[in-house]
Coordinates of C-alpha atoms in Angstrom, one line a residue:
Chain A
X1 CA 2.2 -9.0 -36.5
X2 CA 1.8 -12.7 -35.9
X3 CA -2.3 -13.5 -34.5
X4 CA -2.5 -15.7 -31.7
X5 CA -3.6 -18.5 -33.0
X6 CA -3.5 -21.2 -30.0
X7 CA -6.4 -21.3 -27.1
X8 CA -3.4 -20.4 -24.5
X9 CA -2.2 -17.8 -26.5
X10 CA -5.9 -16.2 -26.4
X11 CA -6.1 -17.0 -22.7
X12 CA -3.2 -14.9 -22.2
X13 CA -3.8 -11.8 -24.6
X14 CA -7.3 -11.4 -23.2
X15 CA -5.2 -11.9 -19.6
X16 CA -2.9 -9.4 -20.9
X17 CA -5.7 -6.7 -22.0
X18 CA -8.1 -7.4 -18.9
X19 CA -5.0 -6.4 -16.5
X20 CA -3.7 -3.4 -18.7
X21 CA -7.3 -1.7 -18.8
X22 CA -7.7 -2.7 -14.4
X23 CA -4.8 -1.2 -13.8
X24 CA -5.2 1.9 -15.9
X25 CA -8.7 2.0 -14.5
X26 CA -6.6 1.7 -10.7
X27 CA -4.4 4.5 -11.7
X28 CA -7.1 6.6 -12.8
X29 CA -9.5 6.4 -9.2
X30 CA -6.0 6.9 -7.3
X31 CA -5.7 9.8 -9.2
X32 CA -9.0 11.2 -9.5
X33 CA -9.3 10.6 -5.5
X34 CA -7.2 13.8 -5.1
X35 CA -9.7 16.4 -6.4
X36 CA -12.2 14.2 -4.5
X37 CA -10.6 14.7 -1.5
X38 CA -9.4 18.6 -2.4
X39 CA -13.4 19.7 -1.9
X40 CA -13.1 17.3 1.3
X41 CA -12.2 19.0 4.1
X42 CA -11.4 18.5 7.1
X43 CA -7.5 19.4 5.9
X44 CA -4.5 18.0 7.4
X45 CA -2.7 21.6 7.1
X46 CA -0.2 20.3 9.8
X47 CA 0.6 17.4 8.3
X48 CA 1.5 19.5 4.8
X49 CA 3.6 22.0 6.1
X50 CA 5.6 18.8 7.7
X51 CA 5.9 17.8 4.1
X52 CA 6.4 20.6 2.7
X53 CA 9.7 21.5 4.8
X54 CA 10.8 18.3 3.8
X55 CA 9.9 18.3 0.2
X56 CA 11.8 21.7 0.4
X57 CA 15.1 21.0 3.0
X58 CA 15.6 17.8 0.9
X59 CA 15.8 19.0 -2.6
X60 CA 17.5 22.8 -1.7
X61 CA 21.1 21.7 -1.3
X62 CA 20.9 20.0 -4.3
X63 CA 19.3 22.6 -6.2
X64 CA 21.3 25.5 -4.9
X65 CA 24.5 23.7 -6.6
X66 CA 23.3 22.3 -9.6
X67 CA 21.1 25.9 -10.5
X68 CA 24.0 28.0 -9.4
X69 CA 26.7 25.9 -11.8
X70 CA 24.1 25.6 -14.4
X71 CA 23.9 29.6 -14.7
X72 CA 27.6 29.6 -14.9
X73 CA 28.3 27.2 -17.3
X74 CA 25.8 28.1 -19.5
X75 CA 27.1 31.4 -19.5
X76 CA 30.6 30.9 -20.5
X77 CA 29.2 28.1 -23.4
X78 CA 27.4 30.7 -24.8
X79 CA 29.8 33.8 -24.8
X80 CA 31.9 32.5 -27.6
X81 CA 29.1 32.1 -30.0
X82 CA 27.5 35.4 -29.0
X83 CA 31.1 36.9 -29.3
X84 CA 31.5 36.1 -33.1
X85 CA 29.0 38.1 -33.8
X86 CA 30.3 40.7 -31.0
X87 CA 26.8 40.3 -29.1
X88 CA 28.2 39.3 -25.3
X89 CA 25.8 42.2 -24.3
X90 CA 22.9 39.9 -24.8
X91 CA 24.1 37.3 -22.8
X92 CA 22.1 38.8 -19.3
X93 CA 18.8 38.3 -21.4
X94 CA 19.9 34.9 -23.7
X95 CA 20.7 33.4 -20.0
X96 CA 16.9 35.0 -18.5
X97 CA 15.3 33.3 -21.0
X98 CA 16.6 30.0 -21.1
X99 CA 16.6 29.7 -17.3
X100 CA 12.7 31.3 -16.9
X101 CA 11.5 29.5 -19.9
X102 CA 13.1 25.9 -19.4
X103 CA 15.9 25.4 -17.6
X104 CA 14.3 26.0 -14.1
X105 CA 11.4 24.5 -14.3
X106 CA 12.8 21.2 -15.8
X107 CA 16.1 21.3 -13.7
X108 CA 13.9 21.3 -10.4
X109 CA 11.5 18.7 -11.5
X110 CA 14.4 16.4 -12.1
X111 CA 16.2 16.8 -9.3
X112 CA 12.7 16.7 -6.9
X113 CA 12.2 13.7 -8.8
X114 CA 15.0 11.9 -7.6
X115 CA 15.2 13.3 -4.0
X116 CA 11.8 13.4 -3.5
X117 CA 10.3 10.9 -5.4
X118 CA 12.4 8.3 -4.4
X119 CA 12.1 9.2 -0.7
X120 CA 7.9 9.3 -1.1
X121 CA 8.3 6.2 -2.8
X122 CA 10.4 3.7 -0.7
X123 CA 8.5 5.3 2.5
X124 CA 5.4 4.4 1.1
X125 CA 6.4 1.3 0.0
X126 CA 8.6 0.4 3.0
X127 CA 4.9 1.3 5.1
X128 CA 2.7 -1.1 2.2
X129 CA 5.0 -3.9 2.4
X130 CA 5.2 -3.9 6.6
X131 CA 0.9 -3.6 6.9
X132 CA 1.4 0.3 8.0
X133 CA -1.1 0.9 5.3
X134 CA -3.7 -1.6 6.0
X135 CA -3.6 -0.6 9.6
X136 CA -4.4 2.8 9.2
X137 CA -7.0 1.7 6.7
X138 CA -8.8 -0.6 9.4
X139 CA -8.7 1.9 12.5
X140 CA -10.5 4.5 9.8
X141 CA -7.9 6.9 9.8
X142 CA -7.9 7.4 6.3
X143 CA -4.6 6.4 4.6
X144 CA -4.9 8.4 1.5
X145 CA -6.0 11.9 3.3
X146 CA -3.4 11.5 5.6
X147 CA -0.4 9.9 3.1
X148 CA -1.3 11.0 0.1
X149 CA -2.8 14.2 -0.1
X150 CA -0.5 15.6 2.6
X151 CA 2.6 14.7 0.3
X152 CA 1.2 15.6 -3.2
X153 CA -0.1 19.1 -2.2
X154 CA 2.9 19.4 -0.4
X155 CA 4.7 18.8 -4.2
X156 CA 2.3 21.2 -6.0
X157 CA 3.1 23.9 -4.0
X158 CA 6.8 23.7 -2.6
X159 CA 7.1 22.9 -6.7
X160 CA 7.0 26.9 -7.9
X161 CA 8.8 28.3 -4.6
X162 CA 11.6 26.0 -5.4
X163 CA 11.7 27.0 -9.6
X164 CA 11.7 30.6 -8.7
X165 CA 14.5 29.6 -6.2
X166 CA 16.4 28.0 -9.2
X167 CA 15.9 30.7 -11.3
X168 CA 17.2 33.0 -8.8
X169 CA 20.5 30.8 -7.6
X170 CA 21.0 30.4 -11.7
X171 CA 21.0 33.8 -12.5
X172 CA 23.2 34.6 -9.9
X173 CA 26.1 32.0 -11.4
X174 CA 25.3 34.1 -14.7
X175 CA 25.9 37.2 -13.3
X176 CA 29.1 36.2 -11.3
X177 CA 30.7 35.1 -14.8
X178 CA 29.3 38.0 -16.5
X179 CA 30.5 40.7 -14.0
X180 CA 34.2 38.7 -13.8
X181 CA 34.5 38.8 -17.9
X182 CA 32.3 41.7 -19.3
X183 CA 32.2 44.0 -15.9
X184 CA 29.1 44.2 -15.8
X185 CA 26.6 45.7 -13.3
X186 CA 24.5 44.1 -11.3
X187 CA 21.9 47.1 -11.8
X188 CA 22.6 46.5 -15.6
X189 CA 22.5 42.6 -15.7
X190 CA 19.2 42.3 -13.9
X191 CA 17.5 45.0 -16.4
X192 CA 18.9 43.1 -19.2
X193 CA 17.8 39.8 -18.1
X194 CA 14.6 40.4 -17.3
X195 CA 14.1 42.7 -20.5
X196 CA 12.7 39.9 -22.5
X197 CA 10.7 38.0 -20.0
X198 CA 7.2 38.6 -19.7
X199 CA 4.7 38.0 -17.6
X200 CA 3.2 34.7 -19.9
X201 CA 6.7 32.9 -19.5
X202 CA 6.2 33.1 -15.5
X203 CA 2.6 32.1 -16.0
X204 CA 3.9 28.9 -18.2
X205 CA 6.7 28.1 -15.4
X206 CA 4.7 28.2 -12.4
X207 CA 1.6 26.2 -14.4
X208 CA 4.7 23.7 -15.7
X209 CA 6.2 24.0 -11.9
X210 CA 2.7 23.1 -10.4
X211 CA 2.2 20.0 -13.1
X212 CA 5.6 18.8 -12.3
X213 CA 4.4 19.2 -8.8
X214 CA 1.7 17.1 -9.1
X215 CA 3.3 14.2 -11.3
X216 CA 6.2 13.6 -9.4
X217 CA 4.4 13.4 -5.6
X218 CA 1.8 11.4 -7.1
X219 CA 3.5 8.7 -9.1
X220 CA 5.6 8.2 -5.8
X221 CA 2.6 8.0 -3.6
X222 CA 1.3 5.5 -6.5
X223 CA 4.4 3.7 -6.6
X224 CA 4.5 3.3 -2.9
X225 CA 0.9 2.4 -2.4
X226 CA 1.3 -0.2 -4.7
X227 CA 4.4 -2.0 -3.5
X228 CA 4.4 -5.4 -3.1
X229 CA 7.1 -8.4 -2.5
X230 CA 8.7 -7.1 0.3
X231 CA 12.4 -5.0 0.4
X232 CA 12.8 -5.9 -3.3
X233 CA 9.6 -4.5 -4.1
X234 CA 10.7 -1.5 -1.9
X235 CA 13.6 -0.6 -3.9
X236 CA 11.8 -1.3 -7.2
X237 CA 9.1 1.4 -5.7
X238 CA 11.7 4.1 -5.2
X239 CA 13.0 3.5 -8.6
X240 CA 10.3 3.2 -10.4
X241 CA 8.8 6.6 -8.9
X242 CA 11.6 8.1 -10.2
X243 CA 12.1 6.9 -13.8
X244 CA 8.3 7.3 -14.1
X245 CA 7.9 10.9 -13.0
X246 CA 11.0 11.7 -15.2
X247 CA 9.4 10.5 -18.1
X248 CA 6.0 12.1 -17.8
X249 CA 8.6 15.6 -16.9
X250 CA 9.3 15.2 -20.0
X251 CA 6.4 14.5 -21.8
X252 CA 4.6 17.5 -20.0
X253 CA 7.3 19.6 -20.9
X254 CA 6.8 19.2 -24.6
X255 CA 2.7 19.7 -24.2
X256 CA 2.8 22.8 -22.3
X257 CA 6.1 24.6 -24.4
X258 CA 3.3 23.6 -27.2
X259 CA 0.4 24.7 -25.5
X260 CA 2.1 28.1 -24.8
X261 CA 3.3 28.4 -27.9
X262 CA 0.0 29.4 -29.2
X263 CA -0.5 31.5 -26.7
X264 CA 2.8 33.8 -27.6
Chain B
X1 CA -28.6 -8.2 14.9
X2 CA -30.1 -11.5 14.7
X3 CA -29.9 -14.3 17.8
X4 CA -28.1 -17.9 17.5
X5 CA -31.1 -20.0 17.9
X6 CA -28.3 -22.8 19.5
X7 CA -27.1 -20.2 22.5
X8 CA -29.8 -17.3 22.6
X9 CA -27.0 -14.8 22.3
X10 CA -26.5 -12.3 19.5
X11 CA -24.6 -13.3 16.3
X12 CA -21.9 -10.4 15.6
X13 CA -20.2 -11.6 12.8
X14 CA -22.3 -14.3 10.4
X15 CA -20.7 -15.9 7.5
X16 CA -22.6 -17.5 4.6
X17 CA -20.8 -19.8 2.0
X18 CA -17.9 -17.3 1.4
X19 CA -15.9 -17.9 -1.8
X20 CA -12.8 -16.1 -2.5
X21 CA -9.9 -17.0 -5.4
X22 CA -7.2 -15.1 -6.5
X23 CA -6.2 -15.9 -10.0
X24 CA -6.5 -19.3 -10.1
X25 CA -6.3 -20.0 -6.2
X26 CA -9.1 -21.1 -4.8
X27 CA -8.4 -19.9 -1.3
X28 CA -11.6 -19.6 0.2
X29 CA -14.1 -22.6 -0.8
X30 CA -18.0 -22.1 1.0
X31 CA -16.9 -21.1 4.8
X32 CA -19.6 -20.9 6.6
X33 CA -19.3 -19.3 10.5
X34 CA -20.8 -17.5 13.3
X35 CA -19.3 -15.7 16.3
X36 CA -21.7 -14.8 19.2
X37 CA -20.9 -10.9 21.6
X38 CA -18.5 -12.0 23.9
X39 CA -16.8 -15.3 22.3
X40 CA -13.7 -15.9 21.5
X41 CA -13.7 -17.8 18.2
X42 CA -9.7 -19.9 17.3
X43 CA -9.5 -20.0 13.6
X44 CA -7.0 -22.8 13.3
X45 CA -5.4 -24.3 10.1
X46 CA -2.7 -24.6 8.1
X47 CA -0.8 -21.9 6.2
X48 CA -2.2 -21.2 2.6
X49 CA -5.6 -22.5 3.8
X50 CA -7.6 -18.7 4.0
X51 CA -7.4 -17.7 7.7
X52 CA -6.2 -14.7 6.9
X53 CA -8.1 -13.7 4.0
X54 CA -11.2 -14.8 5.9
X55 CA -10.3 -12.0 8.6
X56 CA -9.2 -9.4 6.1
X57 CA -12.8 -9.8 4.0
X58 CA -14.2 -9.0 7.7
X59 CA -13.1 -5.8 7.9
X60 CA -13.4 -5.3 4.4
X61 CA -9.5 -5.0 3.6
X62 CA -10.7 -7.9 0.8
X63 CA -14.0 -8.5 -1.0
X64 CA -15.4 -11.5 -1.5
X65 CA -16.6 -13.2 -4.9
X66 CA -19.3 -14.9 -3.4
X67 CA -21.2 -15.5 -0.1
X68 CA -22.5 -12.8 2.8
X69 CA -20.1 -11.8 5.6
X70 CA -23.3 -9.4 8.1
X71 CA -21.2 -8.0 10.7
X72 CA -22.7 -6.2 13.4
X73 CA -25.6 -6.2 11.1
X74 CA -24.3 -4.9 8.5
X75 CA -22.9 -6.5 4.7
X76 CA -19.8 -5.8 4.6
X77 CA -19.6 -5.8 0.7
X78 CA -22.7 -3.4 0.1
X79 CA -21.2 -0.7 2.4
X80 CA -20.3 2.8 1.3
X81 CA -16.9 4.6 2.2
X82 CA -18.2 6.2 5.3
X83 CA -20.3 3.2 6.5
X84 CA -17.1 1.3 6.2
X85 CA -15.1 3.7 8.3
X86 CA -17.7 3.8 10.9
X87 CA -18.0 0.0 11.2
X88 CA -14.2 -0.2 11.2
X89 CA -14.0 1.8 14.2
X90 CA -15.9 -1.3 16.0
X91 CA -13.7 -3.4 14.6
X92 CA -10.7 -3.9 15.9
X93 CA -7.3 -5.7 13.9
X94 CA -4.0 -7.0 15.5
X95 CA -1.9 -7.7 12.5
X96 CA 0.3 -10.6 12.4
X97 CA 3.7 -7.8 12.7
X98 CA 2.0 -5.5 14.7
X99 CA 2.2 -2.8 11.7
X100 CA 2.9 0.0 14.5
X101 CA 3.7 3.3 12.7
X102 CA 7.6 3.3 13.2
X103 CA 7.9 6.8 12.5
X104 CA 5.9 7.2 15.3
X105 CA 6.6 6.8 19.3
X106 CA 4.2 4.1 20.8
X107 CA 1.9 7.1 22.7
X108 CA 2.0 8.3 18.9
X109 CA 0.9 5.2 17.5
X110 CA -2.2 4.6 19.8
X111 CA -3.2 8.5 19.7
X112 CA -3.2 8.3 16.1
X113 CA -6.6 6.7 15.3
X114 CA -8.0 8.2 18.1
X115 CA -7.2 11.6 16.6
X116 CA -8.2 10.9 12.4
X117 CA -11.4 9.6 14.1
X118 CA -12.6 12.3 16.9
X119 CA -11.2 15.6 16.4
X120 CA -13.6 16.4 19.1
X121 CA -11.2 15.0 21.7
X122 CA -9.1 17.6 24.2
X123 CA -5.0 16.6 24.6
X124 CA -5.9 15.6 28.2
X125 CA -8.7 13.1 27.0
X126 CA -6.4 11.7 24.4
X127 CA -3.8 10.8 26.9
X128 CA -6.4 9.8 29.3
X129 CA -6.9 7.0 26.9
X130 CA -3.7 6.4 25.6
X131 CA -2.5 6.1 29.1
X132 CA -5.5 3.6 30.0
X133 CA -4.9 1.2 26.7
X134 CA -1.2 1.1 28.0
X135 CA -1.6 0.4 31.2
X136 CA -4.1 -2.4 30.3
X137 CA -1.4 -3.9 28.1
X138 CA 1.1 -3.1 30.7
X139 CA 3.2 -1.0 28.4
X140 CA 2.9 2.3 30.4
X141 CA 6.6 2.9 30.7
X142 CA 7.5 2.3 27.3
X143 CA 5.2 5.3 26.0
X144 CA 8.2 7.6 24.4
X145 CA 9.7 4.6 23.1
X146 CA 10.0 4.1 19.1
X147 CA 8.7 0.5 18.0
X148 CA 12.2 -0.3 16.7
X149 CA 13.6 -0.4 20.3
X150 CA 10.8 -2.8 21.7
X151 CA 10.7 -6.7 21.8
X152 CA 8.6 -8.5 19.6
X153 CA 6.2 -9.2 22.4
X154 CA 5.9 -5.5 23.4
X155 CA 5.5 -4.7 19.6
X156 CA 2.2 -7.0 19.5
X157 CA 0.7 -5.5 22.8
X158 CA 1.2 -2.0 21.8
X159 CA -0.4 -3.0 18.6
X160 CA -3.2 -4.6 20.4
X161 CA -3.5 -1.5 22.7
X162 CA -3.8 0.9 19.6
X163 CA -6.9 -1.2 18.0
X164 CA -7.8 -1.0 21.7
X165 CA -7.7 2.8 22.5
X166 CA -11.2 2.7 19.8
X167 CA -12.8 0.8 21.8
X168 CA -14.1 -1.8 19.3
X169 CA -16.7 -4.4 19.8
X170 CA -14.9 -7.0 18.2
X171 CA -11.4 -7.8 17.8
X172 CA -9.4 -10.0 15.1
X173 CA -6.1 -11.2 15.8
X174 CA -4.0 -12.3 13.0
X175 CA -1.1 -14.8 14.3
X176 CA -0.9 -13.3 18.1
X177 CA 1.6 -15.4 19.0
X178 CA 3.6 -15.9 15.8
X179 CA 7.3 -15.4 16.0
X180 CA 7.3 -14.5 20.2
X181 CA 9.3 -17.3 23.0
X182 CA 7.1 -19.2 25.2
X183 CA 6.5 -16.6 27.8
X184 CA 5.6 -13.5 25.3
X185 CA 3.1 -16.0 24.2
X186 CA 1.6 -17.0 27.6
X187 CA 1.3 -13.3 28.1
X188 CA 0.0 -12.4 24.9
X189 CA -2.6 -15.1 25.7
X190 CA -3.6 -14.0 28.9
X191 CA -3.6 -10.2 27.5
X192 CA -6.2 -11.6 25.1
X193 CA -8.1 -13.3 27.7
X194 CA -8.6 -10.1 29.9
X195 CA -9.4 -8.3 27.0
X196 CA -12.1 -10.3 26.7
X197 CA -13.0 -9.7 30.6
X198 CA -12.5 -6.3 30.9
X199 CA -13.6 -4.7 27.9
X200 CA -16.4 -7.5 26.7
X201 CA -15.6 -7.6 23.3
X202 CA -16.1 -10.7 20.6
X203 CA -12.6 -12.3 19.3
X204 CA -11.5 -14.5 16.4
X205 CA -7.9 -15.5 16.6
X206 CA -6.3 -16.7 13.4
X207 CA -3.3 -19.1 14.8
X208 CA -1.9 -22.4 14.4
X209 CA -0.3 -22.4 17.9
X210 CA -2.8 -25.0 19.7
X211 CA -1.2 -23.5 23.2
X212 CA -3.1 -20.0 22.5
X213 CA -6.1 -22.3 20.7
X214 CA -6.5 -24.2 23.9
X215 CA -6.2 -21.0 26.1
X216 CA -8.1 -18.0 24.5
X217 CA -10.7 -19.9 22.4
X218 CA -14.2 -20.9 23.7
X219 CA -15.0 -22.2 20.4
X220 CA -12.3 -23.4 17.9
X221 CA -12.7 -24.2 14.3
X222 CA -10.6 -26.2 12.0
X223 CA -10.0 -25.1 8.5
X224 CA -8.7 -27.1 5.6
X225 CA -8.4 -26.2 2.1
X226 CA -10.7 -22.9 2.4
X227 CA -13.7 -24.7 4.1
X228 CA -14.5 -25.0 7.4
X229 CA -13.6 -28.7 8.5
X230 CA -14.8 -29.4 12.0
X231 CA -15.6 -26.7 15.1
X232 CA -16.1 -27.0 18.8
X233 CA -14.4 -27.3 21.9
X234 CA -10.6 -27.7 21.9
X235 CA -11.2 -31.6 23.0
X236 CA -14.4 -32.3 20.5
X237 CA -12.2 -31.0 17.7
X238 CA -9.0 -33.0 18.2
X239 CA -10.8 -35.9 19.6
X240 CA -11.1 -37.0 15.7
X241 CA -10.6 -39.8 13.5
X242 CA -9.4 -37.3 10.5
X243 CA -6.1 -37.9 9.4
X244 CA -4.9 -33.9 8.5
X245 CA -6.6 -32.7 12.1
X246 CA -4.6 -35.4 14.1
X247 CA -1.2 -34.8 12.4
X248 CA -2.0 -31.2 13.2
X249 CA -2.5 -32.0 16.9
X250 CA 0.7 -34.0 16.8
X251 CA 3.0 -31.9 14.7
X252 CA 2.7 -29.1 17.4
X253 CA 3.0 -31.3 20.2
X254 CA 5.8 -33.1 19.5

């Protein structure tokens, strides 16, 4: 790696490092204001069941479809491998599995991260950019109580109601293909399905549910908060919360299928 | 709060050599001002020169690098969270696009702080006061309305009326008349005038519209270049021999 050798050169690295460790130390009090204000009450419980109908009406349509053709497809790309070996009777629990263990938890977070995380996002921004922010910070009325912890506790817990929703639509598009090619019950299906899930892979989906939760409501509020240069910078928000929360999905996802690893 | 030894009234807001840069841009350079209870202060100048960073460090929206801004007593920059809040609720800010919440219906928007701040309030007190803020800006009728269907004009009063619904002690208008016709400015000018009556409070008004300068200002002040250049009466200002403050004068006027 070439040193900087020049004096503008070291103006600019030392620029460059001062602004990466202020803004990681900005990221870190935005964040760390949540559990400050979670043992601050008063609450603004109206306000977070506003959010969380929308955090929920805005994602359902979207996940009913995508978690309903996800159980189906998944269930006919599997058949012929399982058939090979004559096994098609383990498809009920090789489809539980997959949709407890990952699929849910992941599918929701990605789709919540676009729907909602874009919308948090480019409102936030959209309020930043026009003073909306400011002004609520000048009259007192608390801006982050009332923005941000509304809409990230409104993530957190809509989050595990909307996974167990996925599951459920998911294994429904399972059974459909199931019952149309193998005949099999409904009675049958579920007791196969849930045959090999136990009560540690729901603990690890609602934990990876709740993180997800958390990291896609609070990079938008983030992103939002800190829009600047107008419209463009409102668009850039919304995009940016997405991309962002996708990334960390993933990232989390990897640590915690880790972390639980251990565990099994 | 300590007395202006020149008028014998109370000093509100004193400021003390107040530096502020950002990155290399020197915006603010050593202002140095005092506003007595119950005068309006015109913070005139070009744009770029710090009016509204001066006004934002006020209310503690900015902090400064160097100098004292004692507000109501208090320093601004060695406040806590909650002694913030509390002196905010005295101070009141009309931002230069109104910033209503446009989400929100106008009653909405001026209820708002007035429920975050006291939860104590009943319904019927709330829209006791909302009602009383409108009808003082003359907005009564367009209570339901959403800010997107109002004028520009109406969009400024009904932000005044919600920084008005707290009751504040002092007020700080950022560009009042920016962007409005002729007679939305006359109006806005006159609204900040009877504010002034009626409710008593202290005002600075960050403009460079010499119409609303001449009208709401008992005391203007001339800023160039982040310092304070010359202050006084609208005549003991312009009648000067500097170069920038008559091209100023002229530039508006013709």
């Amino acid at each position: 790696m070439e040193i900087a050798t020049t004096k503008k050169e070291k103006y600019y690295l030392s620029k460059g490092i001062d602004g990466f460790f202020i803004s990681a130390s900005k990221t870190f009090r935005f964040v760390f204001n949540y559990f400050i204000e979670l043992f601050r009450p008063p609450y603004e419980f109206g306000e977070i069941v506003k959010q969380c109908y929308k955090v929920g009406c805005d994602s359902l349509p979207l996940i009913s479809l995508t978690g309903f053709i996800i159980g189906i497809v998944f269930t006919k790309q599997s058949r012929p491998s399982l058939s090979d070996f004559g096994a098609t009777s383990w498809l009920p629990s090789l489809i539980g599995i997959a949709v407890f263990r990952a699929l849910a938890p992941l599918v929701t977070a990605l789709i919540c991260a676009g729907k909602v995380g874009s919308s948090i996002g480019a409102e936030l921004g959209a309020m930043k950019v026009t003073e909306q922010i400011e002004a609520m910070d000048v009259s007192a009325s608390k801006p982050y109580k009332y923005l941000v912890f509304t809409r990230v506790t409104a993530c957190v817990f809509m989050m595990p109601l909307l996974m167990l929703y996925t599951s459920f639509v998911a294994l429904l598009g399972s059974y459909i293909n199931v019952q149309t090619n193998e005949h099999t019950s409904l009675a049958t299906f579920i007791a196969n399905a849930f045959d090999k899930i136990n009560f540690l892979d729901l603990k690890a989906s609602v934990i990876k549910a709740v993180v997800f939760g958390f990291t896609i409501g609070m990079v938008a509020c983030y992103k939002g908060f800190t829009t600047t240069r107008g419209t463009e910078g409102v668009g850039k928000a919304a995009n940016a919360a997405v991309v962002t929360a996708m990334y960390l999905i993933f990232i989390e996802e990897l640590m915690i299928v880790q972390i639980v690893g251990w565990f099994r | 709060m300590e007395i202006n030894d020149t008028t014998g009234k109370e000093i509100v807001i004193d400021i003390k050599e107040l530096y502020k840069s950002f990155g290399d841009n020197h915006v603010l350079r050593g202002v140095n001002l005092e506003v007595d209870r119950g005068e309006n202060v015109v913070v005139l100048g070009r744009s770029g020169t710090g009016k509204s960073v001066l006004i934002k460090i006020i209310c503690g929206l900015l902090t400064q690098d160097e100098g004292s801004v004692i507000v109501l007593g208090e320093d601004v920059k060695n406040l806590r969270a909650r002694e913030l809040e509390a002196l905010r609720l005295k101070v009141g800010f009309s931002f230069q696009m109104s910033a209503l919440y446009d989400s929100m219906t106008v009653k909405e928007n001026i209820a708002f702080p007035l429920m975050r701040n006291f939860k104590h309030l009943t319904k019927a007190e709330v829209k006791k006061r909302v009602d009383e803020v409108l009808d003082a800006v003359s907005l009564i009728k367009s209570r339901d309305q959403y800010p997107a269907e109002l004028s520009g004009g109406q969009k400024k009063r009904i932000g005044i009326a919600r920084t008005l619904v707290l009751r504040p002690e002092i007020m700080l208008y950022d560009e009042p008349t920016a962007g409005l016709d002729p007679i939305s400015s006359i109006e806005i000018n006159n609204l900040i005038n009877s504010i002034k009556k009626e409710f008593g409070v202290s005002s600075i008004i960050i403009t460079h519209d010499l119409v609303c300068a001449k009208v709401t200002g008992d005391r203007l002040v001339m800023m160039f270049d982040g310092v304070v250049q010359k202050q006084g009466t609208f005549g003991e200002v312009f009648d000067s021999n500097d170069e920038r403050i008559k091209s100023f004068y002229e530039y508006n006027f013709t």
